[in-house]
Short mmCIF file of C-alpha atoms in Angstrom, two decimals:
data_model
loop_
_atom_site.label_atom_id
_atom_site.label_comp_id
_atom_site.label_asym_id
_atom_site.label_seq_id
_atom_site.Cartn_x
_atom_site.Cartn_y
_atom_site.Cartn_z
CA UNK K 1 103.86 79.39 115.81
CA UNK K 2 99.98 79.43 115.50
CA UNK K 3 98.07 81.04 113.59
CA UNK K 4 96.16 84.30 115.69
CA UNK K 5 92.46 83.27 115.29
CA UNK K 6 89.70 84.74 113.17
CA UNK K 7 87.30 86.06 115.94
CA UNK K 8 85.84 89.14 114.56
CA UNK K 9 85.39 90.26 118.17
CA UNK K 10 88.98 90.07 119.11
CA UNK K 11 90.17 93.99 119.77
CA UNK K 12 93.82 93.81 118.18
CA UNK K 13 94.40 97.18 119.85
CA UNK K 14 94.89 95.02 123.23
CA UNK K 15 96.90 92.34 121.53
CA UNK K 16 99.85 92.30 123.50
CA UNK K 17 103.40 93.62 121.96
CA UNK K 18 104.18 89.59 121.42
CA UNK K 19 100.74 89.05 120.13
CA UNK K 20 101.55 91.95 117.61
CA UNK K 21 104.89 90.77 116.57
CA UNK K 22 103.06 87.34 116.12
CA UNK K 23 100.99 88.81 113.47
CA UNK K 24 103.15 90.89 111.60
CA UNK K 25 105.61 87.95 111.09
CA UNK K 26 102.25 85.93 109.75
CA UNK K 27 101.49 89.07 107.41
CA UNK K 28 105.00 89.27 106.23
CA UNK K 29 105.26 85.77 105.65
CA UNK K 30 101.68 85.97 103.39
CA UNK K 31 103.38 88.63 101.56
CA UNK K 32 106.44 86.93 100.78
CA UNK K 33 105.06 84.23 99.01
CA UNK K 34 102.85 86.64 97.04
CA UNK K 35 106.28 88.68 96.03
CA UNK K 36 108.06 85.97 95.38
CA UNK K 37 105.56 84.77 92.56
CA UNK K 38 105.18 88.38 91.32
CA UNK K 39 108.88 88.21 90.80
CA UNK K 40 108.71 84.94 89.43
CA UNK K 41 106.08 86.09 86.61
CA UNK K 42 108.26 89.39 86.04
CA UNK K 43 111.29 87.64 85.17
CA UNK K 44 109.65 84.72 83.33
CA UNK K 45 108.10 87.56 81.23
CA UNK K 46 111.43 89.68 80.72
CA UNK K 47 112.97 85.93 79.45
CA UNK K 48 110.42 85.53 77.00
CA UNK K 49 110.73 88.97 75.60
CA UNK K 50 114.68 88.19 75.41
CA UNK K 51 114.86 84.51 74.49
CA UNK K 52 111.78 84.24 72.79
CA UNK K 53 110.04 86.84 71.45
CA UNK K 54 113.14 89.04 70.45
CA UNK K 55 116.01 86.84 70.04
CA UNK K 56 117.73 88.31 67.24
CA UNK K 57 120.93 90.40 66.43
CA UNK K 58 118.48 92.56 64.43
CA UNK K 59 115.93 93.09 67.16
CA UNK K 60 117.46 95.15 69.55
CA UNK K 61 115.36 97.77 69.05
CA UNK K 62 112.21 96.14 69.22
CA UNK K 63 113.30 94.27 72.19
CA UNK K 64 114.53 97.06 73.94
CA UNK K 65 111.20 98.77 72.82
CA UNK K 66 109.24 96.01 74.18
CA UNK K 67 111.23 95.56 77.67
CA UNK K 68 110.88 99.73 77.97
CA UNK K 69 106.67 99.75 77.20
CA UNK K 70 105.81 96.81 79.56
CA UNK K 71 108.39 98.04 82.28
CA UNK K 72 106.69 101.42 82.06
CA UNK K 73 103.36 100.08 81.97
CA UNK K 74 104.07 99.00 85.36
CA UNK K 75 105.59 101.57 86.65
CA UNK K 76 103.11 104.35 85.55
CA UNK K 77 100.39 102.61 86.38
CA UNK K 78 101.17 101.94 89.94
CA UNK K 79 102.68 105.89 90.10
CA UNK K 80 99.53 107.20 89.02
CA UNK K 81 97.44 105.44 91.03
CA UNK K 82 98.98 106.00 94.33
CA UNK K 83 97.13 109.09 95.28
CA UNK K 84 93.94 107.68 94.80
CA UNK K 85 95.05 104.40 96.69
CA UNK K 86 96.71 105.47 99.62
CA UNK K 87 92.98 107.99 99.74
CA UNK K 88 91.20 104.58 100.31
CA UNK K 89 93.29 103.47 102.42
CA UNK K 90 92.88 105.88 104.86
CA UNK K 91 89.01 105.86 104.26
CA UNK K 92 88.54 101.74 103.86
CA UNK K 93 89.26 98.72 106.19
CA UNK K 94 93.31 98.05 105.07
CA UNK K 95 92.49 94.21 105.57
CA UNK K 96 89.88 93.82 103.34
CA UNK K 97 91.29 95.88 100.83
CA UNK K 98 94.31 94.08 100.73
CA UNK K 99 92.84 90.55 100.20
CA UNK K 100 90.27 92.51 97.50
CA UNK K 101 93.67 93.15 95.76
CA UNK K 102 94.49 89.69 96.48
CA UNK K 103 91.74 87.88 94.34
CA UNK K 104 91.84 90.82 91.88
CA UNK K 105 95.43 90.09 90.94
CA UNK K 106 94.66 86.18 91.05
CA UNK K 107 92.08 86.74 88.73
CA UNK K 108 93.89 89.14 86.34
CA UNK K 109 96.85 86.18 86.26
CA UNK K 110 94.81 83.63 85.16
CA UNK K 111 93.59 85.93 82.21
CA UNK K 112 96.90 86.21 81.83
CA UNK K 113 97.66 82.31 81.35
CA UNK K 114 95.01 82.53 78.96
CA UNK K 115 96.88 84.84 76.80
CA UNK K 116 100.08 83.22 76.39
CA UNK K 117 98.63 80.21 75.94
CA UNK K 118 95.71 80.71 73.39
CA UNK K 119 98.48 82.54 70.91
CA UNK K 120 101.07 85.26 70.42
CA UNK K 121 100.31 88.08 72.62
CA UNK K 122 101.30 91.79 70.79
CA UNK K 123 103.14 94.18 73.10
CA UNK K 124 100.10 96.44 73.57
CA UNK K 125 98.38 93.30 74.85
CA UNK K 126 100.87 92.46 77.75
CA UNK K 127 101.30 96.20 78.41
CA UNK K 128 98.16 96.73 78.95
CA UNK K 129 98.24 93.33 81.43
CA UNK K 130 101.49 94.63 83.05
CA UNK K 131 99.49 97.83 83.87
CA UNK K 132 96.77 96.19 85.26
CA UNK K 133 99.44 94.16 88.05
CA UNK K 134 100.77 97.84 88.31
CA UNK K 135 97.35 98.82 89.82
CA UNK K 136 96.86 96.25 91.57
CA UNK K 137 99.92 96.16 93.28
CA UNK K 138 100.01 100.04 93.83
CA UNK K 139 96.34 99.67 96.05
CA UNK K 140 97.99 96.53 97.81
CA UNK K 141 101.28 98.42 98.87
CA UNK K 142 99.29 101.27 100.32
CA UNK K 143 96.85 99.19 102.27
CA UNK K 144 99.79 97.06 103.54
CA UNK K 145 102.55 99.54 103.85
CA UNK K 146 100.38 101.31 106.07
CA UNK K 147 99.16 98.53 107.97
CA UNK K 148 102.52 97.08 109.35
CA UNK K 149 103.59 100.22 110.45
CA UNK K 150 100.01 100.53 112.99
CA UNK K 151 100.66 97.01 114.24
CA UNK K 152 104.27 96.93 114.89
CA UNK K 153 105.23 98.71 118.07
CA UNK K 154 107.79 101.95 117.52
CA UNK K 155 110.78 100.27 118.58
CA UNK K 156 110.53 97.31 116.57
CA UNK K 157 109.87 99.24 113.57
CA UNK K 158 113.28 99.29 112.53
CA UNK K 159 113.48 95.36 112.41
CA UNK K 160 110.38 94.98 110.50
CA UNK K 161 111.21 97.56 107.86
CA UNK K 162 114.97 95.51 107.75
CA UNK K 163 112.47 92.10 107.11
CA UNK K 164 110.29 94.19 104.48
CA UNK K 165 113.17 95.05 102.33
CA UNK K 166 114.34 91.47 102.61
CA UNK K 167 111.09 90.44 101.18
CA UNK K 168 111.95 91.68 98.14
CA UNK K 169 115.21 90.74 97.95
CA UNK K 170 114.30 87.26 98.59
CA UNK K 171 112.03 87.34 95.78
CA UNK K 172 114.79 88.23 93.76
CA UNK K 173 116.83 85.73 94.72
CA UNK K 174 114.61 82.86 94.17
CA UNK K 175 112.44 84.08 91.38
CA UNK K 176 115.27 83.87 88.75
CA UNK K 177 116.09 80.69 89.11
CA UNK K 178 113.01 79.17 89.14
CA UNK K 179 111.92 81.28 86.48
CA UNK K 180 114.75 80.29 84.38
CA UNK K 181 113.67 76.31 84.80
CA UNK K 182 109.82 76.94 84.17
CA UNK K 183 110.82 78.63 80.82
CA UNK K 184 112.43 75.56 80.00
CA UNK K 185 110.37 72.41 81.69
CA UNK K 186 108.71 72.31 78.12
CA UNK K 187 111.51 71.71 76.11
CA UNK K 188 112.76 69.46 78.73
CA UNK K 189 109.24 67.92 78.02
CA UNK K 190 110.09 67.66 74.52
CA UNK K 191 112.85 65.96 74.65
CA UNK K 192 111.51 63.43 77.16
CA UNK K 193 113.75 64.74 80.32
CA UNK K 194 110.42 65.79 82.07
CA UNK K 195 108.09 63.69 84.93
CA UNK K 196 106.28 61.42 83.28
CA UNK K 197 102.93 62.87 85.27
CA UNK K 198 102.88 66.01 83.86
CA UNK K 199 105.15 65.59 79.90
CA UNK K 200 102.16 65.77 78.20
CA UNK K 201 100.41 68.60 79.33
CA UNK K 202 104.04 70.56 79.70
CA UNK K 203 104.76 69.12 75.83
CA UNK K 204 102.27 71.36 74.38
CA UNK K 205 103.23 74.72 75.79
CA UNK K 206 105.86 77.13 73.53
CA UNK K 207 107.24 77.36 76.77
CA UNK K 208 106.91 77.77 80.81
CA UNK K 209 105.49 81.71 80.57
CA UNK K 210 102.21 80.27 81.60
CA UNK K 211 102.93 77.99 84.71
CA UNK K 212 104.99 80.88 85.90
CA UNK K 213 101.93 83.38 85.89
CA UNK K 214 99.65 80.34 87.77
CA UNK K 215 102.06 80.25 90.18
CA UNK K 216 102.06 83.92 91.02
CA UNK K 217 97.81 83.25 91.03
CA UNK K 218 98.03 80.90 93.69
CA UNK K 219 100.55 82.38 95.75
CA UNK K 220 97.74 85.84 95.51
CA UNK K 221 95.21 83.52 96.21
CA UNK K 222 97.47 81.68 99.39
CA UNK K 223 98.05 85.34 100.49
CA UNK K 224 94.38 86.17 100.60
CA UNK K 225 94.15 83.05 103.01
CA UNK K 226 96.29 83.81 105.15
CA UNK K 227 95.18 87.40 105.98
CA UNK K 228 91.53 86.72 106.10
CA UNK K 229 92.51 84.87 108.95
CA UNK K 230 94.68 88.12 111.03
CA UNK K 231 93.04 90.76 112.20
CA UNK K 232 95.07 94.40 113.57
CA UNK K 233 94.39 97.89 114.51
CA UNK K 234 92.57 100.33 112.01
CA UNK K 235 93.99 103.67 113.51
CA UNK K 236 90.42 105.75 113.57
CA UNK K 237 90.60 108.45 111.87
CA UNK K 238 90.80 112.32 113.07
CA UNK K 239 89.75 115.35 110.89
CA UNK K 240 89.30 117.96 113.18
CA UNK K 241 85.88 118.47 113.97
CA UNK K 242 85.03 119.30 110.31
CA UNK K 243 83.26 116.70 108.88
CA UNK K 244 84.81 113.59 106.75
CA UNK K 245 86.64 115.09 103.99
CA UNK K 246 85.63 114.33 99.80
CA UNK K 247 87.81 111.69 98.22
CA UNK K 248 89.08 114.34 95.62
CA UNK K 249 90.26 116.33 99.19
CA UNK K 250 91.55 113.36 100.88
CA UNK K 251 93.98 112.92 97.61
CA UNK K 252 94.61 116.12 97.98
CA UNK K 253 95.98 116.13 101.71
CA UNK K 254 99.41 114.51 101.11
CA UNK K 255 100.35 116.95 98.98
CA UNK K 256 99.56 119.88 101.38
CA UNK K 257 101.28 117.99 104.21
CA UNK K 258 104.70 117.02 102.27
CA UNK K 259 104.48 120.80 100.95
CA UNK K 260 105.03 122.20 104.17
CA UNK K 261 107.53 120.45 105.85
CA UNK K 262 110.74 121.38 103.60
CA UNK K 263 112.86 118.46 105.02
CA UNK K 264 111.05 115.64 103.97
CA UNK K 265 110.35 116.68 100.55
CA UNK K 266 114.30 117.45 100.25
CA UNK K 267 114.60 113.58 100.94
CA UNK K 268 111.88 112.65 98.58
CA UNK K 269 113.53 114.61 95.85
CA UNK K 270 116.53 113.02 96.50
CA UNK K 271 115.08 109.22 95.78
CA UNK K 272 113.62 111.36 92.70
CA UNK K 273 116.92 111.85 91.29
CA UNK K 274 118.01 108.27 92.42
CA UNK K 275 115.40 106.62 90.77
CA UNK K 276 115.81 108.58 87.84
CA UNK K 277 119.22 107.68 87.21
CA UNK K 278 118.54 103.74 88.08
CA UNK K 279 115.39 102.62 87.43
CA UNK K 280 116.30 101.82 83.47
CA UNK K 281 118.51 98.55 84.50
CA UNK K 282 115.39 96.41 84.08
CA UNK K 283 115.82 97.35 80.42
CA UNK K 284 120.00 98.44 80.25
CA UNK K 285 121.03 94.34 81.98
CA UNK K 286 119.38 92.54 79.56
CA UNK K 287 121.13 94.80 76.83
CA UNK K 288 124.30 94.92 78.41
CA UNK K 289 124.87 91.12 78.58
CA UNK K 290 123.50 90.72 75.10
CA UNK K 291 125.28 93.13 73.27
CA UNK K 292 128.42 94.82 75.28
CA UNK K 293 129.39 91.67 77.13
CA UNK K 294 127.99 89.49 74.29
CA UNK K 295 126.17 86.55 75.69
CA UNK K 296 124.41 84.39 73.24
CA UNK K 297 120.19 84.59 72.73
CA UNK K 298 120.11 81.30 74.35
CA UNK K 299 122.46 81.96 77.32
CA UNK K 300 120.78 85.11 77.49
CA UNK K 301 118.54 83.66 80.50
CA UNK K 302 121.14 82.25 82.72
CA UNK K 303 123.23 85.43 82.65
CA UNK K 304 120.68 87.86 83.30
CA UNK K 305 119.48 85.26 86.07
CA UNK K 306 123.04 85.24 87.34
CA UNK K 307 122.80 89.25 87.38
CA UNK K 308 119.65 89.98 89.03
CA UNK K 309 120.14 87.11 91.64
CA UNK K 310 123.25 89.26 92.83
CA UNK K 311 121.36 91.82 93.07
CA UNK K 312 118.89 90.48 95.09
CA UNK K 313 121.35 88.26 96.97
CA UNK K 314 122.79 91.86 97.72
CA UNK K 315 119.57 92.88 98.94
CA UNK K 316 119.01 90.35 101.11
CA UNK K 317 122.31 90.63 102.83
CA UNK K 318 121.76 94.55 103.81
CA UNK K 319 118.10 93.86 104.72
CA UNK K 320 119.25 91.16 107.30
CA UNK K 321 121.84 93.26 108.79
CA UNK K 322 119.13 95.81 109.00
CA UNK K 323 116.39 93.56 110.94
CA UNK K 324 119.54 92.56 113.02
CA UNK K 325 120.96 95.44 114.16
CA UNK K 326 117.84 97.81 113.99
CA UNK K 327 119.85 100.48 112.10
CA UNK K 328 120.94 103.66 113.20
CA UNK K 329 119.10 105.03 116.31
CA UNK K 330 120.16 108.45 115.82
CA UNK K 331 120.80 110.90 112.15
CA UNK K 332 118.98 107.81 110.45
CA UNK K 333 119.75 110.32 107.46
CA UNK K 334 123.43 109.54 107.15
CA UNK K 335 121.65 105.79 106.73
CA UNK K 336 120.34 106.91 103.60
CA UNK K 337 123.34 109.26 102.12
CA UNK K 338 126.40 106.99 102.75
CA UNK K 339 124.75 104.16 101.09
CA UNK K 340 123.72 105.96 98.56
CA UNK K 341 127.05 106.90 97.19
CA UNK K 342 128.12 103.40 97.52
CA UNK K 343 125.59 102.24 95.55
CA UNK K 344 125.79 104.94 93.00
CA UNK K 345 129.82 104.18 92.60
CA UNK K 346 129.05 100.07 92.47
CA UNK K 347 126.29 101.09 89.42
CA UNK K 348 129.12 102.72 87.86
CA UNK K 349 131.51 99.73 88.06
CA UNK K 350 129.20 97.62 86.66
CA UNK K 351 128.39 99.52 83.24
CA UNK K 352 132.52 99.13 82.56
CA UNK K 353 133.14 96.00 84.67
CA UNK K 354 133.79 94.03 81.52
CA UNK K 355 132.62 90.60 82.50
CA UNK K 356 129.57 88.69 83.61
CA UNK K 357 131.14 88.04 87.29
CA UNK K 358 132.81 91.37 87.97
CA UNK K 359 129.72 92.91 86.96
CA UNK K 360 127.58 90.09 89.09
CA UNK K 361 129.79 91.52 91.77
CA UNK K 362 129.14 95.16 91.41
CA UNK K 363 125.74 94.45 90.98
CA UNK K 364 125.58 92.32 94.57
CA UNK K 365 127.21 95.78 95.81
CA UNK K 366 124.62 98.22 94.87
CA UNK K 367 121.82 95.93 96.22
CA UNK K 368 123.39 95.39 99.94
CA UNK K 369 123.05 99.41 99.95
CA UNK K 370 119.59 99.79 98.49
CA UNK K 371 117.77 97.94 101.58
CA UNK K 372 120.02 99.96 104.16
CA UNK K 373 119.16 103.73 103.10
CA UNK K 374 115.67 102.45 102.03
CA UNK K 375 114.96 101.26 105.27
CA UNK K 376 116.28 104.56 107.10
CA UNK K 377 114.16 106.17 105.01
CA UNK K 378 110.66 104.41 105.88
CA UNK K 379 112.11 104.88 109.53
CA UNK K 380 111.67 108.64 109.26
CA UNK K 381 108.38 108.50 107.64
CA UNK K 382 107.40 106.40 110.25
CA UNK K 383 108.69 108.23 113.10
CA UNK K 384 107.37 111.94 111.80
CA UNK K 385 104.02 110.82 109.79
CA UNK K 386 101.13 109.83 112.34
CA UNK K 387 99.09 106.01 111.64
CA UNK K 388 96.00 107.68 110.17
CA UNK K 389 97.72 109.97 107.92
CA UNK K 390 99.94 107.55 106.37
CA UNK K 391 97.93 106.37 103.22
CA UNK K 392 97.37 109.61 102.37
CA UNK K 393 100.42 110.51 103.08
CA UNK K 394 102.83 107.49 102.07
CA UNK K 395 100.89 107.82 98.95
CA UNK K 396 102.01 111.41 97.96
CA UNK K 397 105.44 110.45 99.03
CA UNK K 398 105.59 107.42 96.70
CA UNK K 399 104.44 109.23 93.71
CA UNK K 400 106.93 112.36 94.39
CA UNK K 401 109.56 109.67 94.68
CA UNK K 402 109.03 107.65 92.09
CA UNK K 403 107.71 109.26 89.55
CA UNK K 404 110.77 109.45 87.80
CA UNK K 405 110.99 105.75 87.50
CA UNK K 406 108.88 105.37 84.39
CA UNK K 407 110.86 108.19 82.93
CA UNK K 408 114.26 106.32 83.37
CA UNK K 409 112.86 102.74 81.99
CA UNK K 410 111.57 104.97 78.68
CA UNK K 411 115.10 107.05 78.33
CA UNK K 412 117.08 103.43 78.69
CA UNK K 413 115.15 101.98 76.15
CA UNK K 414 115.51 104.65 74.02
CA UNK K 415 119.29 105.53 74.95
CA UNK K 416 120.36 102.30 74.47
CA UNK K 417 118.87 101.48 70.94
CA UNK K 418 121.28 104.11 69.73
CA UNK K 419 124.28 103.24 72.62
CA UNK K 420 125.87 101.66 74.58
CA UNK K 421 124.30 100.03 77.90
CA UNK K 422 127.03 99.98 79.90
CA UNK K 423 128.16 103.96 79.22
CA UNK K 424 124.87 104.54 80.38
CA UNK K 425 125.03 102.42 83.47
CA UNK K 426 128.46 104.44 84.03
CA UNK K 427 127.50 107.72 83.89
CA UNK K 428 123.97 107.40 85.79
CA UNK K 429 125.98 106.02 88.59
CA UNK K 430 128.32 108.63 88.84
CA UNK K 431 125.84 111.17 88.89
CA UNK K 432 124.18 109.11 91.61
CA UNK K 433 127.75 109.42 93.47
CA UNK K 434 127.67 113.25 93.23
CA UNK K 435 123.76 113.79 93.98
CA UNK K 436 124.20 111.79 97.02
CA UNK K 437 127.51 113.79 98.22
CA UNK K 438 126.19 116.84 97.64
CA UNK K 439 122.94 116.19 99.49
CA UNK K 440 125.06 115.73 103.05
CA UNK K 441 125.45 119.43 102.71
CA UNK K 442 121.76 120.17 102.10
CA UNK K 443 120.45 122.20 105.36
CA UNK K 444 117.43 120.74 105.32
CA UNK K 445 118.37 116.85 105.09
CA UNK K 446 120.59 117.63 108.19
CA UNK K 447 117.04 118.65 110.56
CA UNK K 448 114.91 116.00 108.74
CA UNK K 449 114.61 114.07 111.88
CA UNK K 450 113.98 117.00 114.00
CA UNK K 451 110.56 117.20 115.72
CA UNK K 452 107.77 118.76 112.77
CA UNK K 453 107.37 122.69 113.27
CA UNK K 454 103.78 123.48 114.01
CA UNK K 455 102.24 124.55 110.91
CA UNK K 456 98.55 125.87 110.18
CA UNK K 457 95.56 122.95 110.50
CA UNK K 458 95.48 120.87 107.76
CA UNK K 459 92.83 121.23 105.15
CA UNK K 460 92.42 118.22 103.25
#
């Protein structure tokens, strides 16, 4: 496959439906690189806060303090920023913006190998660095969620939203392990077990923190590349006749479109509650295979590698069988609610599973749902949001859903410095169980697919 050229003249709105695909795959394929060294960076960072930084009997609570403010640094900062994102992204060229976020996060890594490597970082200092990746990655995601979905012909969105969860489940699955051996490459320097070519320069690190955050630079920076080099459609804009809306009333307009069409804010309180109820396990895994299934401080990196490469090896499975199958054509909503119970009774299991496979295995459960009802879900949105409306829109809907996941990662942390991690992980999945159950009765989930009523114009 060759790459689509760079003519500035080329009008992607005739690109043919191949030419399209073409593109997309290239885009997609940019992207997953730059996940998979965002992963890689995450879980380096979560290993030195375990192995490292925290690696004591006595410092659970300042490690699960520490995994709960960076986690939710993240979190909120890419929450909070959505409106005003997915606002520019209706207003702004989505290209350019996404390879501005591009060299923005490249640059805000390499400040980042600077601090890990010119001391001891305090947790305020890489919170405040996890936020900034929050907002970068919150203006990326809305200039490229929106982008995919203006390129990608309507019956082929269903396979690309299969290969977009996979994205992230590959990162998953890769980023673990290779996190796990760049944490250790300078001990293994050390003790003379490293190439010769680089011993030195790997000798004098505390350990691989750093060459995992360049990495995630220069996959930003390969990104970046790529798409300056692809070109698609930039749906033009409508707004009635009235003049080109204020920012402050284009982040406004999301919010007045999910408000009136019942359905889909039923399904985005739904994820609400889900996330709620699962976001914490960034902080509750590390916990539980410390302290309930007691793995040593200095196995503490394999296992939770182990862990989160099920879950991600999970994901990837459900996202594949997405892109291959398509999904369901018709009542995509059952998509969403019958995986959702099975993933909220596999994050049950795994709380009281009782050993590092079985809980590996409940854990690889729960992720081959999340892709399947997640990509339903974006199917919908898709199908009932129009192209120029989307940032605004998509924004709105990512803030209403998620807005509960900085909530969760704060309650885990500070649940499970007083309890246990895996009663938590129990209970939160039962209640996932039930939410999800009861929601198949809800009224207005049932006619969420159903053709939008007209309402009133829109004022933004």
């Amino acid at each position: 496959m060759t790459l689509p050229p760079a003519d500035p003249l080329l009008d992607p709105h005739v690109l043919s439906d191949a030419a399209r695909w073409r593109t997309f795959l290239w885009l997609w394929g940019s992207q997953a690189l730059s996940v998979l060294g965002g992963g890689l960076s995450a879980f380096a960072m979560n290993i030195y806060l375990t192995q490292s930084r925290f690696p004591l009997e006595g410092q659970k609570p300042e490690l699960a303090a520490a995994l709960a403010l960076t986690g939710l640094g993240w979190g909120a900062a890419a929450i909070l920023g959505a409106p005003l994102a997915g606002a520019l992204a209706d207003r702004w060229n989505r290209r350019r913006m996404m390879i501005t976020c591009d060299l923005l996060g490249a640059l805000l890594l390499v400040l980042g190998v600077l601090m890990v490597t010119l001391g001891t970082p305090p947790v305020w200092l890489l919170t405040l660095f996890t936020v900034g990746l929050g907002l970068v990655g919150t203006f990326h995601g809305s200039a490229f969620d929106t982008s995919y979905s203006s390129l990608v012909t309507r019956d082929r969105l269903p396979r690309a939203n299969g290969l977009m969860q996979t994205l992230w489940s590959l990162s998953g699955l890769l980023s673990p392990a290779l996190a796990a051996l760049l944490i250790g490459l300078p001990a293994l320097a050390r003790q003379g077990e490293a190439p010769g070519v680089l011993a030195g320069a790997l000798a004098g690190l505390p350990d691989g923190v750093a060459l995992a955050l360049g990495i995630d630079a220069a996959s930003f920076l390969l990104a970046a590349a790529v798409v300056s080099r692809l070109h698609w459609p930039q749906p033009p804009r409508r707004d009635g006749g009235r003049g080109r809306p204020s920012l402050v009333q284009d982040m406004r307009f999301g919010w007045t479109f999910i408000g009136r069409r019942p359905a889909l804010l039923h399904l985005l309180l739904t994820f609400a509650g889900v996330n709620l109820l699962t976001s914490g396990v960034g902080v509750l895994h590390p916990l539980l295979l410390r302290f309930t299934l007691g793995v040593p401080a200095d196995g503490a990196g394999a296992a939770l590698a182990t862990v989160w490469t099920a879950l991600s090896a999970g994901g990837l499975l459900g996202g594949l069988l997405v892109s291959v199958t398509g999904g369901l054509k018709r009542r995509r909503v059952l998509g969403v609610l019958v995986p959702m119970i099975a993933a909220g009774t596999a994050h049950a299991l795994s709380g009281v599973a009782g050993s590092l496979p079985l809980t590996a295995a409940c854990v690889l459960a729960f992720g081959v749902m999340t892709p399947i009802m997640n990509a339903h879900s974006q199917s919908i949105w898709q199908a009932q949001v129009a192209p120029e409306l989307q940032g605004r829109v998509f924004s709105v809907r990512r803030l209403i859903a998620q807005f509960t996941a900085p909530l969760s990662t704060a309650l885990a942390g500070l649940l499970a410095a007083h309890g246990g991690a895996g009663s938590i992980l129990l209970w939160s999945g039962v209640l996932m169980a039930v939410l999800a159950t009861a929601q198949l009765l809800n009224p207005h989930l049932r006619r969420v697919e159903h053709p939008l009523p007209e309402a009133p114009p829109l004022t933004a």
